Amino acid sequence: MDLSLSPQDQAFLDEVRRFLDAHLTEDLREAGRKTGGVFADFETGNRWHKVLAKRGWAAPAWPREHGGTGWSATERYIFARECIAVDAPRIFSMGLRMVGPVIMKYGTPEQKEKYLPRIVAGDIVFCQGYSEPGSGSDLASLKTRAVRDGADYVINGTKIWTTGAHVADHMFCLVRTGTEGKPQDGISFVLIDSMQTPGLTVKPIVTLAGDHEVNQVFFDNVRTPIANRIGPENEGWTVAKYLLEFERGGDAYTPNLHARLDDIKRIARDEAADGAGRLIDERSFAERLAEAEMDIAALEMIEMQVLSDLSRGRNPGAVSSSMKIRGSETLQKLDHLGVEALGWYAAPFEPEARLIGHNAPTVTPEAGITAMPLYLNNRASTIYAGSNEIQRNIIAKAVLRL
């Protein structure tokens, strides 16, 4: 495999760097550096989305006919790597990464015209209504009901761990529209056009790291038009599985993992080991760092193949489960190494230090501001989007035929 850049890819790399240098302001970079959760500060992340949309770069994975870039797998990887390298903020991407591809595949022409341009432009923001209390990885057991009433569905129930429900204005949601047959047989995929719809209530859940990213959402006779259903009634499970392939494998883990590894190496060069000398030279720590680096290199090869398949219109399939397992577990390994490298500097709880524009002196060095929040928040990475135990079952069934 030739991993060197072609002249065209090198020219694209130069173009990306010029664009980032010209448009990534210091406050946007600060938001990227201080991200301790899944997404950056929503306001700055949305600003960055608008900048990318103006350039035509908001949807790297989308085809041109729907407002995307039409980039190759290599170009997408280059763009992701360069954005992370200069601390570009992570945008709230559930519309771009999840429901957008679903609407492209299963939506009607009217639904595509209504939603896709506004998703790309950043004019509407979606959150995901999948998990429920008691229905997480066992998603087919969901109980939120949708009953027909004229031209509407009337929805009752609750969703939990709903990332960004407090900032989103739309939701894509799995609801039960039938009770016959297997649990998977009575599920439909519907869109809710306003998080201010009467009967819909969002209650915050503050994480162990002190962040408000997730919520519980309650539905009390919430109405949404039947015309907002994506795909046939009672066949939402097929739609949901297609979306999960993109949630688990639609983006590359390794650009972020490479950046985290570089950060830890910088810390380890500056920190002293127990006794004397630099931490980076301490054998046990150096061996674990090298092991993590090899894990990243192995995952990178899988990702490049998946990104190549996606660029040809092929679904990631069960390989996305492998990416999710390796990516999330390597991320947790790096989080552990980062906290260990910082020692007691990772311990102080100074949430004000993560506020954009906060320049007052703190106990924690800049490298430590997000170390513990990332460690705590990313404990969930092996659970969300389907727990890693479920991913291993998928691989056993779909790949190994067990």
PDB file of N, CA and C in Angstrom, residues 106-197:
ATOM      1  N   TYR A 106     -33.318   6.946   2.396  1.00  0.00           N
ATOM      2  CA  TYR A 106     -34.695   6.512   2.619  1.00  0.00           C
ATOM      3  C   TYR A 106     -35.730   7.634   2.493  1.00  0.00           C
ATOM      4  N   GLY A 107     -35.286   8.879   2.425  1.00  0.00           N
ATOM      5  CA  GLY A 107     -36.232   9.988   2.401  1.00  0.00           C
ATOM      6  C   GLY A 107     -36.911  10.158   1.058  1.00  0.00           C
ATOM      7  N   THR A 108     -38.082  10.804   1.094  1.00  0.00           N
ATOM      8  CA  THR A 108     -38.784  11.148  -0.136  1.00  0.00           C
ATOM      9  C   THR A 108     -38.100  12.359  -0.781  1.00  0.00           C
ATOM     10  N   PRO A 109     -38.372  12.632  -2.049  1.00  0.00           N
ATOM     11  CA  PRO A 109     -37.807  13.846  -2.662  1.00  0.00           C
ATOM     12  C   PRO A 109     -38.161  15.105  -1.888  1.00  0.00           C
ATOM     13  N   GLU A 110     -39.382  15.164  -1.353  1.00  0.00           N
ATOM     14  CA  GLU A 110     -39.794  16.332  -0.572  1.00  0.00           C
ATOM     15  C   GLU A 110     -38.984  16.445   0.716  1.00  0.00           C
ATOM     16  N   GLN A 111     -38.727  15.328   1.377  1.00  0.00           N
ATOM     17  CA  GLN A 111     -37.933  15.348   2.608  1.00  0.00           C
ATOM     18  C   GLN A 111     -36.488  15.750   2.328  1.00  0.00           C
ATOM     19  N   LYS A 112     -35.943  15.261   1.243  1.00  0.00           N
ATOM     20  CA  LYS A 112     -34.581  15.641   0.883  1.00  0.00           C
ATOM     21  C   LYS A 112     -34.486  17.136   0.622  1.00  0.00           C
ATOM     22  N   GLU A 113     -35.445  17.674  -0.100  1.00  0.00           N
ATOM     23  CA  GLU A 113     -35.439  19.100  -0.411  1.00  0.00           C
ATOM     24  C   GLU A 113     -35.634  19.945   0.846  1.00  0.00           C
ATOM     25  N   LYS A 114     -36.442  19.456   1.771  1.00  0.00           N
ATOM     26  CA  LYS A 114     -36.754  20.212   2.985  1.00  0.00           C
ATOM     27  C   LYS A 114     -35.590  20.250   3.957  1.00  0.00           C
ATOM     28  N   TYR A 115     -34.912  19.113   4.144  1.00  0.00           N
ATOM     29  CA  TYR A 115     -33.955  19.011   5.247  1.00  0.00           C
ATOM     30  C   TYR A 115     -32.491  19.129   4.839  1.00  0.00           C
ATOM     31  N   LEU A 116     -32.088  18.480   3.747  1.00  0.00           N
ATOM     32  CA  LEU A 116     -30.659  18.356   3.462  1.00  0.00           C
ATOM     33  C   LEU A 116     -29.949  19.698   3.285  1.00  0.00           C
ATOM     34  N   PRO A 117     -30.481  20.641   2.506  1.00  0.00           N
ATOM     35  CA  PRO A 117     -29.760  21.920   2.373  1.00  0.00           C
ATOM     36  C   PRO A 117     -29.610  22.656   3.697  1.00  0.00           C
ATOM     37  N   ARG A 118     -30.624  22.574   4.555  1.00  0.00           N
ATOM     38  CA  ARG A 118     -30.555  23.289   5.835  1.00  0.00           C
ATOM     39  C   ARG A 118     -29.608  22.606   6.817  1.00  0.00           C
ATOM     40  N   ILE A 119     -29.476  21.281   6.723  1.00  0.00           N
ATOM     41  CA  ILE A 119     -28.496  20.587   7.558  1.00  0.00           C
ATOM     42  C   ILE A 119     -27.083  21.019   7.181  1.00  0.00           C
ATOM     43  N   VAL A 120     -26.790  21.026   5.889  1.00  0.00           N
ATOM     44  CA  VAL A 120     -25.459  21.417   5.419  1.00  0.00           C
ATOM     45  C   VAL A 120     -25.132  22.850   5.820  1.00  0.00           C
ATOM     46  N   ALA A 121     -26.112  23.734   5.696  1.00  0.00           N
ATOM     47  CA  ALA A 121     -25.887  25.151   5.998  1.00  0.00           C
ATOM     48  C   ALA A 121     -25.761  25.429   7.485  1.00  0.00           C
ATOM     49  N   GLY A 122     -26.131  24.466   8.327  1.00  0.00           N
ATOM     50  CA  GLY A 122     -26.107  24.701   9.763  1.00  0.00           C
ATOM     51  C   GLY A 122     -27.313  25.477  10.250  1.00  0.00           C
ATOM     52  N   ASP A 123     -28.365  25.530   9.437  1.00  0.00           N
ATOM     53  CA  ASP A 123     -29.566  26.279   9.807  1.00  0.00           C
ATOM     54  C   ASP A 123     -30.483  25.483  10.723  1.00  0.00           C
ATOM     55  N   ILE A 124     -30.363  24.147  10.718  1.00  0.00           N
ATOM     56  CA  ILE A 124     -31.109  23.317  11.655  1.00  0.00           C
ATOM     57  C   ILE A 124     -30.158  22.344  12.320  1.00  0.00           C
ATOM     58  N   VAL A 125     -30.447  22.010  13.559  1.00  0.00           N
ATOM     59  CA  VAL A 125     -29.575  21.151  14.366  1.00  0.00           C
ATOM     60  C   VAL A 125     -30.399  19.992  14.904  1.00  0.00           C
ATOM     61  N   PHE A 126     -29.988  18.782  14.620  1.00  0.00           N
ATOM     62  CA  PHE A 126     -30.691  17.582  15.059  1.00  0.00           C
ATOM     63  C   PHE A 126     -30.041  16.970  16.301  1.00  0.00           C
ATOM     64  N   CYS A 127     -30.880  16.397  17.167  1.00  0.00           N
ATOM     65  CA  CYS A 127     -30.401  15.493  18.205  1.00  0.00           C
ATOM     66  C   CYS A 127     -31.037  14.125  17.954  1.00  0.00           C
ATOM     67  N   GLN A 128     -30.553  13.109  18.669  1.00  0.00           N
ATOM     68  CA  GLN A 128     -30.921  11.718  18.394  1.00  0.00           C
ATOM     69  C   GLN A 128     -31.765  11.149  19.517  1.00  0.00           C
ATOM     70  N   GLY A 129     -32.991  10.710  19.210  1.00  0.00           N
ATOM     71  CA  GLY A 129     -33.855  10.072  20.189  1.00  0.00           C
ATOM     72  C   GLY A 129     -33.887   8.568  19.994  1.00  0.00           C
ATOM     73  N   TYR A 130     -32.888   7.888  20.502  1.00  0.00           N
ATOM     74  CA  TYR A 130     -32.804   6.429  20.382  1.00  0.00           C
ATOM     75  C   TYR A 130     -32.969   5.762  21.757  1.00  0.00           C
ATOM     76  N   SER A 131     -31.962   5.915  22.630  1.00  0.00           N
ATOM     77  CA  SER A 131     -31.945   5.186  23.897  1.00  0.00           C
ATOM     78  C   SER A 131     -33.089   5.600  24.811  1.00  0.00           C
ATOM     79  N   GLU A 132     -33.530   4.643  25.628  1.00  0.00           N
ATOM     80  CA  GLU A 132     -34.532   4.881  26.653  1.00  0.00           C
ATOM     81  C   GLU A 132     -34.075   4.224  27.949  1.00  0.00           C
ATOM     82  N   PRO A 133     -34.636   4.612  29.080  1.00  0.00           N
ATOM     83  CA  PRO A 133     -34.349   3.874  30.305  1.00  0.00           C
ATOM     84  C   PRO A 133     -34.743   2.400  30.119  1.00  0.00           C
ATOM     85  N   GLY A 134     -33.776   1.501  30.208  1.00  0.00           N
ATOM     86  CA  GLY A 134     -34.047   0.088  29.978  1.00  0.00           C
ATOM     87  C   GLY A 134     -33.899  -0.349  28.533  1.00  0.00           C
ATOM     88  N   SER A 135     -33.664   0.584  27.621  1.00  0.00           N
ATOM     89  CA  SER A 135     -33.474   0.239  26.204  1.00  0.00           C
ATOM     90  C   SER A 135     -32.287   1.024  25.670  1.00  0.00           C
ATOM     91  N   GLY A 136     -31.100   0.523  25.941  1.00  0.00           N
ATOM     92  CA  GLY A 136     -29.878   1.155  25.471  1.00  0.00           C
ATOM     93  C   GLY A 136     -29.298   0.329  24.344  1.00  0.00           C
ATOM     94  N   SER A 137     -28.357  -0.542  24.673  1.00  0.00           N
ATOM     95  CA  SER A 137     -27.821  -1.437  23.648  1.00  0.00           C
ATOM     96  C   SER A 137     -28.905  -2.383  23.142  1.00  0.00           C
ATOM     97  N   ASP A 138     -29.883  -2.736  24.002  1.00  0.00           N
ATOM     98  CA  ASP A 138     -31.033  -3.535  23.577  1.00  0.00           C
ATOM     99  C   ASP A 138     -32.112  -2.593  23.053  1.00  0.00           C
ATOM    100  N   LEU A 139     -31.779  -1.904  21.967  1.00  0.00           N
ATOM    101  CA  LEU A 139     -32.620  -0.820  21.487  1.00  0.00           C
ATOM    102  C   LEU A 139     -33.972  -1.306  20.989  1.00  0.00           C
ATOM    103  N   ALA A 140     -34.047  -2.561  20.524  1.00  0.00           N
ATOM    104  CA  ALA A 140     -35.305  -3.071  19.982  1.00  0.00           C
ATOM    105  C   ALA A 140     -36.399  -3.169  21.039  1.00  0.00           C
ATOM    106  N   SER A 141     -36.041  -3.074  22.307  1.00  0.00           N
ATOM    107  CA  SER A 141     -37.040  -3.159  23.377  1.00  0.00           C
ATOM    108  C   SER A 141     -37.675  -1.807  23.689  1.00  0.00           C
ATOM    109  N   LEU A 142     -37.409  -0.768  22.878  1.00  0.00           N
ATOM    110  CA  LEU A 142     -37.917   0.573  23.180  1.00  0.00           C
ATOM    111  C   LEU A 142     -39.442   0.569  23.285  1.00  0.00           C
ATOM    112  N   LYS A 143     -39.952   1.483  24.145  1.00  0.00           N
ATOM    113  CA  LYS A 143     -41.375   1.505  24.464  1.00  0.00           C
ATOM    114  C   LYS A 143     -42.075   2.817  24.094  1.00  0.00           C
ATOM    115  N   THR A 144     -41.346   3.851  23.701  1.00  0.00           N
ATOM    116  CA  THR A 144     -41.981   5.113  23.325  1.00  0.00           C
ATOM    117  C   THR A 144     -42.954   4.855  22.164  1.00  0.00           C
ATOM    118  N   ARG A 145     -44.228   5.176  22.377  1.00  0.00           N
ATOM    119  CA  ARG A 145     -45.277   4.825  21.426  1.00  0.00           C
ATOM    120  C   ARG A 145     -45.665   6.009  20.560  1.00  0.00           C
ATOM    121  N   ALA A 146     -45.995   5.719  19.311  1.00  0.00           N
ATOM    122  CA  ALA A 146     -46.558   6.703  18.392  1.00  0.00           C
ATOM    123  C   ALA A 146     -47.849   6.126  17.819  1.00  0.00           C
ATOM    124  N   VAL A 147     -48.948   6.825  18.052  1.00  0.00           N
ATOM    125  CA  VAL A 147     -50.260   6.359  17.610  1.00  0.00           C
ATOM    126  C   VAL A 147     -50.802   7.337  16.577  1.00  0.00           C
ATOM    127  N   ARG A 148     -51.362   6.814  15.494  1.00  0.00           N
ATOM    128  CA  ARG A 148     -51.922   7.669  14.453  1.00  0.00           C
ATOM    129  C   ARG A 148     -53.155   8.409  14.958  1.00  0.00           C
ATOM    130  N   ASP A 149     -53.218   9.687  14.621  1.00  0.00           N
ATOM    131  CA  ASP A 149     -54.408  10.490  14.879  1.00  0.00           C
ATOM    132  C   ASP A 149     -54.548  11.465  13.720  1.00  0.00           C
ATOM    133  N   GLY A 150     -55.378  11.101  12.745  1.00  0.00           N
ATOM    134  CA  GLY A 150     -55.495  11.916  11.543  1.00  0.00           C
ATOM    135  C   GLY A 150     -54.202  11.909  10.755  1.00  0.00           C
ATOM    136  N   ALA A 151     -53.648  13.094  10.494  1.00  0.00           N
ATOM    137  CA  ALA A 151     -52.416  13.216   9.712  1.00  0.00           C
ATOM    138  C   ALA A 151     -51.171  13.215  10.594  1.00  0.00           C
ATOM    139  N   ASP A 152     -51.356  12.985  11.901  1.00  0.00           N
ATOM    140  CA  ASP A 152     -50.235  13.063  12.845  1.00  0.00           C
ATOM    141  C   ASP A 152     -50.002  11.739  13.549  1.00  0.00           C
ATOM    142  N   TYR A 153     -48.785  11.595  14.076  1.00  0.00           N
ATOM    143  CA  TYR A 153     -48.502  10.637  15.123  1.00  0.00           C
ATOM    144  C   TYR A 153     -48.570  11.379  16.459  1.00  0.00           C
ATOM    145  N   VAL A 154     -49.130  10.737  17.476  1.00  0.00           N
ATOM    146  CA  VAL A 154     -49.122  11.271  18.834  1.00  0.00           C
ATOM    147  C   VAL A 154     -48.183  10.402  19.656  1.00  0.00           C
ATOM    148  N   ILE A 155     -47.108  11.017  20.178  1.00  0.00           N
ATOM    149  CA  ILE A 155     -46.002  10.283  20.797  1.00  0.00           C
ATOM    150  C   ILE A 155     -46.039  10.452  22.309  1.00  0.00           C
ATOM    151  N   ASN A 156     -45.883   9.308  23.022  1.00  0.00           N
ATOM    152  CA  ASN A 156     -45.766   9.313  24.479  1.00  0.00           C
ATOM    153  C   ASN A 156     -44.634   8.383  24.895  1.00  0.00           C
ATOM    154  N   GLY A 157     -43.845   8.846  25.855  1.00  0.00           N
ATOM    155  CA  GLY A 157     -42.725   8.043  26.338  1.00  0.00           C
ATOM    156  C   GLY A 157     -41.561   8.920  26.732  1.00  0.00           C
ATOM    157  N   THR A 158     -40.363   8.352  26.727  1.00  0.00           N
ATOM    158  CA  THR A 158     -39.179   9.119  27.122  1.00  0.00           C
ATOM    159  C   THR A 158     -37.937   8.577  26.432  1.00  0.00           C
ATOM    160  N   LYS A 159     -36.996   9.459  26.180  1.00  0.00           N
ATOM    161  CA  LYS A 159     -35.676   9.118  25.651  1.00  0.00           C
ATOM    162  C   LYS A 159     -34.629   9.631  26.638  1.00  0.00           C
ATOM    163  N   ILE A 160     -33.494   8.964  26.674  1.00  0.00           N
ATOM    164  CA  ILE A 160     -32.461   9.351  27.639  1.00  0.00           C
ATOM    165  C   ILE A 160     -31.088   9.361  26.968  1.00  0.00           C
ATOM    166  N   TRP A 161     -30.137  10.037  27.626  1.00  0.00           N
ATOM    167  CA  TRP A 161     -28.773  10.242  27.091  1.00  0.00           C
ATOM    168  C   TRP A 161     -28.839  10.966  25.751  1.00  0.00           C
ATOM    169  N   THR A 162     -29.776  11.888  25.615  1.00  0.00           N
ATOM    170  CA  THR A 162     -29.981  12.586  24.354  1.00  0.00           C
ATOM    171  C   THR A 162     -29.004  13.749  24.262  1.00  0.00           C
ATOM    172  N   THR A 163     -27.902  13.512  23.574  1.00  0.00           N
ATOM    173  CA  THR A 163     -26.854  14.519  23.453  1.00  0.00           C
ATOM    174  C   THR A 163     -27.359  15.738  22.698  1.00  0.00           C
ATOM    175  N   GLY A 164     -27.179  16.904  23.314  1.00  0.00           N
ATOM    176  CA  GLY A 164     -27.495  18.156  22.648  1.00  0.00           C
ATOM    177  C   GLY A 164     -28.963  18.482  22.522  1.00  0.00           C
ATOM    178  N   ALA A 165     -29.840  17.786  23.233  1.00  0.00           N
ATOM    179  CA  ALA A 165     -31.276  18.089  23.130  1.00  0.00           C
ATOM    180  C   ALA A 165     -31.580  19.505  23.601  1.00  0.00           C
ATOM    181  N   HIS A 166     -30.728  20.052  24.462  1.00  0.00           N
ATOM    182  CA  HIS A 166     -30.968  21.396  24.997  1.00  0.00           C
ATOM    183  C   HIS A 166     -30.539  22.500  24.032  1.00  0.00           C
ATOM    184  N   VAL A 167     -29.799  22.151  22.982  1.00  0.00           N
ATOM    185  CA  VAL A 167     -29.393  23.148  21.983  1.00  0.00           C
ATOM    186  C   VAL A 167     -29.956  22.853  20.597  1.00  0.00           C
ATOM    187  N   ALA A 168     -30.440  21.636  20.380  1.00  0.00           N
ATOM    188  CA  ALA A 168     -30.985  21.258  19.073  1.00  0.00           C
ATOM    189  C   ALA A 168     -32.362  21.875  18.871  1.00  0.00           C
ATOM    190  N   ASP A 169     -32.752  22.011  17.613  1.00  0.00           N
ATOM    191  CA  ASP A 169     -34.113  22.459  17.309  1.00  0.00           C
ATOM    192  C   ASP A 169     -34.929  21.390  16.599  1.00  0.00           C
ATOM    193  N   HIS A 170     -34.290  20.252  16.220  1.00  0.00           N
ATOM    194  CA  HIS A 170     -34.965  19.122  15.601  1.00  0.00           C
ATOM    195  C   HIS A 170     -34.506  17.832  16.283  1.00  0.00           C
ATOM    196  N   MET A 171     -35.290  16.775  16.111  1.00  0.00           N
ATOM    197  CA  MET A 171     -34.907  15.457  16.626  1.00  0.00           C
ATOM    198  C   MET A 171     -35.274  14.386  15.607  1.00  0.00           C
ATOM    199  N   PHE A 172     -34.407  13.375  15.454  1.00  0.00           N
ATOM    200  CA  PHE A 172     -34.800  12.155  14.763  1.00  0.00           C
ATOM    201  C   PHE A 172     -34.980  11.092  15.827  1.00  0.00           C
ATOM    202  N   CYS A 173     -36.043  10.313  15.696  1.00  0.00           N
ATOM    203  CA  CYS A 173     -36.518   9.539  16.837  1.00  0.00           C
ATOM    204  C   CYS A 173     -37.029   8.172  16.392  1.00  0.00           C
ATOM    205  N   LEU A 174     -36.750   7.144  17.185  1.00  0.00           N
ATOM    206  CA  LEU A 174     -37.342   5.830  16.986  1.00  0.00           C
ATOM    207  C   LEU A 174     -38.537   5.686  17.914  1.00  0.00           C
ATOM    208  N   VAL A 175     -39.669   5.277  17.339  1.00  0.00           N
ATOM    209  CA  VAL A 175     -40.904   5.129  18.118  1.00  0.00           C
ATOM    210  C   VAL A 175     -41.552   3.791  17.770  1.00  0.00           C
ATOM    211  N   ARG A 176     -42.357   3.300  18.693  1.00  0.00           N
ATOM    212  CA  ARG A 176     -43.058   2.041  18.437  1.00  0.00           C
ATOM    213  C   ARG A 176     -44.432   2.342  17.850  1.00  0.00           C
ATOM    214  N   THR A 177     -44.638   1.861  16.621  1.00  0.00           N
ATOM    215  CA  THR A 177     -45.917   2.055  15.941  1.00  0.00           C
ATOM    216  C   THR A 177     -46.681   0.749  15.782  1.00  0.00           C
ATOM    217  N   GLY A 178     -46.092  -0.366  16.178  1.00  0.00           N
ATOM    218  CA  GLY A 178     -46.757  -1.662  16.099  1.00  0.00           C
ATOM    219  C   GLY A 178     -46.291  -2.572  17.215  1.00  0.00           C
ATOM    220  N   THR A 179     -47.128  -3.547  17.571  1.00  0.00           N
ATOM    221  CA  THR A 179     -46.801  -4.451  18.686  1.00  0.00           C
ATOM    222  C   THR A 179     -46.816  -5.913  18.275  1.00  0.00           C
ATOM    223  N   GLU A 180     -47.035  -6.197  17.004  1.00  0.00           N
ATOM    224  CA  GLU A 180     -47.084  -7.577  16.528  1.00  0.00           C
ATOM    225  C   GLU A 180     -45.690  -8.052  16.114  1.00  0.00           C
ATOM    226  N   GLY A 181     -45.459  -9.348  16.289  1.00  0.00           N
ATOM    227  CA  GLY A 181     -44.214  -9.938  15.820  1.00  0.00           C
ATOM    228  C   GLY A 181     -43.031  -9.659  16.727  1.00  0.00           C
ATOM    229  N   LYS A 182     -41.842  -9.744  16.156  1.00  0.00           N
ATOM    230  CA  LYS A 182     -40.618  -9.498  16.917  1.00  0.00           C
ATOM    231  C   LYS A 182     -40.538  -8.036  17.344  1.00  0.00           C
ATOM    232  N   PRO A 183     -39.760  -7.732  18.404  1.00  0.00           N
ATOM    233  CA  PRO A 183     -39.650  -6.331  18.852  1.00  0.00           C
ATOM    234  C   PRO A 183     -39.183  -5.386  17.749  1.00  0.00           C
ATOM    235  N   GLN A 184     -38.331  -5.874  16.847  1.00  0.00           N
ATOM    236  CA  GLN A 184     -37.818  -5.016  15.785  1.00  0.00           C
ATOM    237  C   GLN A 184     -38.880  -4.665  14.748  1.00  0.00           C
ATOM    238  N   ASP A 185     -39.981  -5.426  14.716  1.00  0.00           N
ATOM    239  CA  ASP A 185     -40.941  -5.295  13.628  1.00  0.00           C
ATOM    240  C   ASP A 185     -41.898  -4.117  13.765  1.00  0.00           C
ATOM    241  N   GLY A 186     -42.009  -3.512  14.923  1.00  0.00           N
ATOM    242  CA  GLY A 186     -43.002  -2.462  15.102  1.00  0.00           C
ATOM    243  C   GLY A 186     -42.429  -1.086  15.327  1.00  0.00           C
ATOM    244  N   ILE A 187     -41.232  -0.822  14.811  1.00  0.00           N
ATOM    245  CA  ILE A 187     -40.531   0.441  15.067  1.00  0.00           C
ATOM    246  C   ILE A 187     -40.543   1.308  13.818  1.00  0.00           C
ATOM    247  N   SER A 188     -40.764   2.614  14.008  1.00  0.00           N
ATOM    248  CA  SER A 188     -40.714   3.571  12.898  1.00  0.00           C
ATOM    249  C   SER A 188     -39.732   4.691  13.228  1.00  0.00           C
ATOM    250  N   PHE A 189     -39.209   5.308  12.183  1.00  0.00           N
ATOM    251  CA  PHE A 189     -38.208   6.377  12.291  1.00  0.00           C
ATOM    252  C   PHE A 189     -38.897   7.680  11.902  1.00  0.00           C
ATOM    253  N   VAL A 190     -39.023   8.611  12.851  1.00  0.00           N
ATOM    254  CA  VAL A 190     -39.741   9.856  12.578  1.00  0.00           C
ATOM    255  C   VAL A 190     -38.882  11.065  12.937  1.00  0.00           C
ATOM    256  N   LEU A 191     -39.206  12.189  12.322  1.00  0.00           N
ATOM    257  CA  LEU A 191     -38.544  13.466  12.590  1.00  0.00           C
ATOM    258  C   LEU A 191     -39.505  14.381  13.339  1.00  0.00           C
ATOM    259  N   ILE A 192     -38.961  15.111  14.301  1.00  0.00           N
ATOM    260  CA  ILE A 192     -39.722  16.122  15.033  1.00  0.00           C
ATOM    261  C   ILE A 192     -39.118  17.466  14.681  1.00  0.00           C
ATOM    262  N   ASP A 193     -39.940  18.357  14.156  1.00  0.00           N
ATOM    263  CA  ASP A 193     -39.443  19.597  13.558  1.00  0.00           C
ATOM    264  C   ASP A 193     -39.185  20.725  14.540  1.00  0.00           C
ATOM    265  N   SER A 194     -39.537  20.549  15.795  1.00  0.00           N
ATOM    266  CA  SER A 194     -39.258  21.593  16.782  1.00  0.00           C
ATOM    267  C   SER A 194     -39.127  20.972  18.163  1.00  0.00           C
ATOM    268  N   MET A 195     -38.048  21.323  18.859  1.00  0.00           N
ATOM    269  CA  MET A 195     -37.881  20.882  20.246  1.00  0.00           C
ATOM    270  C   MET A 195     -38.756  21.697  21.190  1.00  0.00           C
ATOM    271  N   GLN A 196     -39.495  22.682  20.627  1.00  0.00           N
ATOM    272  CA  GLN A 196     -40.461  23.458  21.400  1.00  0.00           C
ATOM    273  C   GLN A 196     -41.888  22.946  21.180  1.00  0.00           C
ATOM    274  N   THR A 197     -42.037  21.795  20.543  1.00  0.00           N
ATOM    275  CA  THR A 197     -43.355  21.228  20.311  1.00  0.00           C
ATOM    276  C   THR A 197     -44.083  21.024  21.633  1.00  0.00           C
TER     277      THR A 197
END
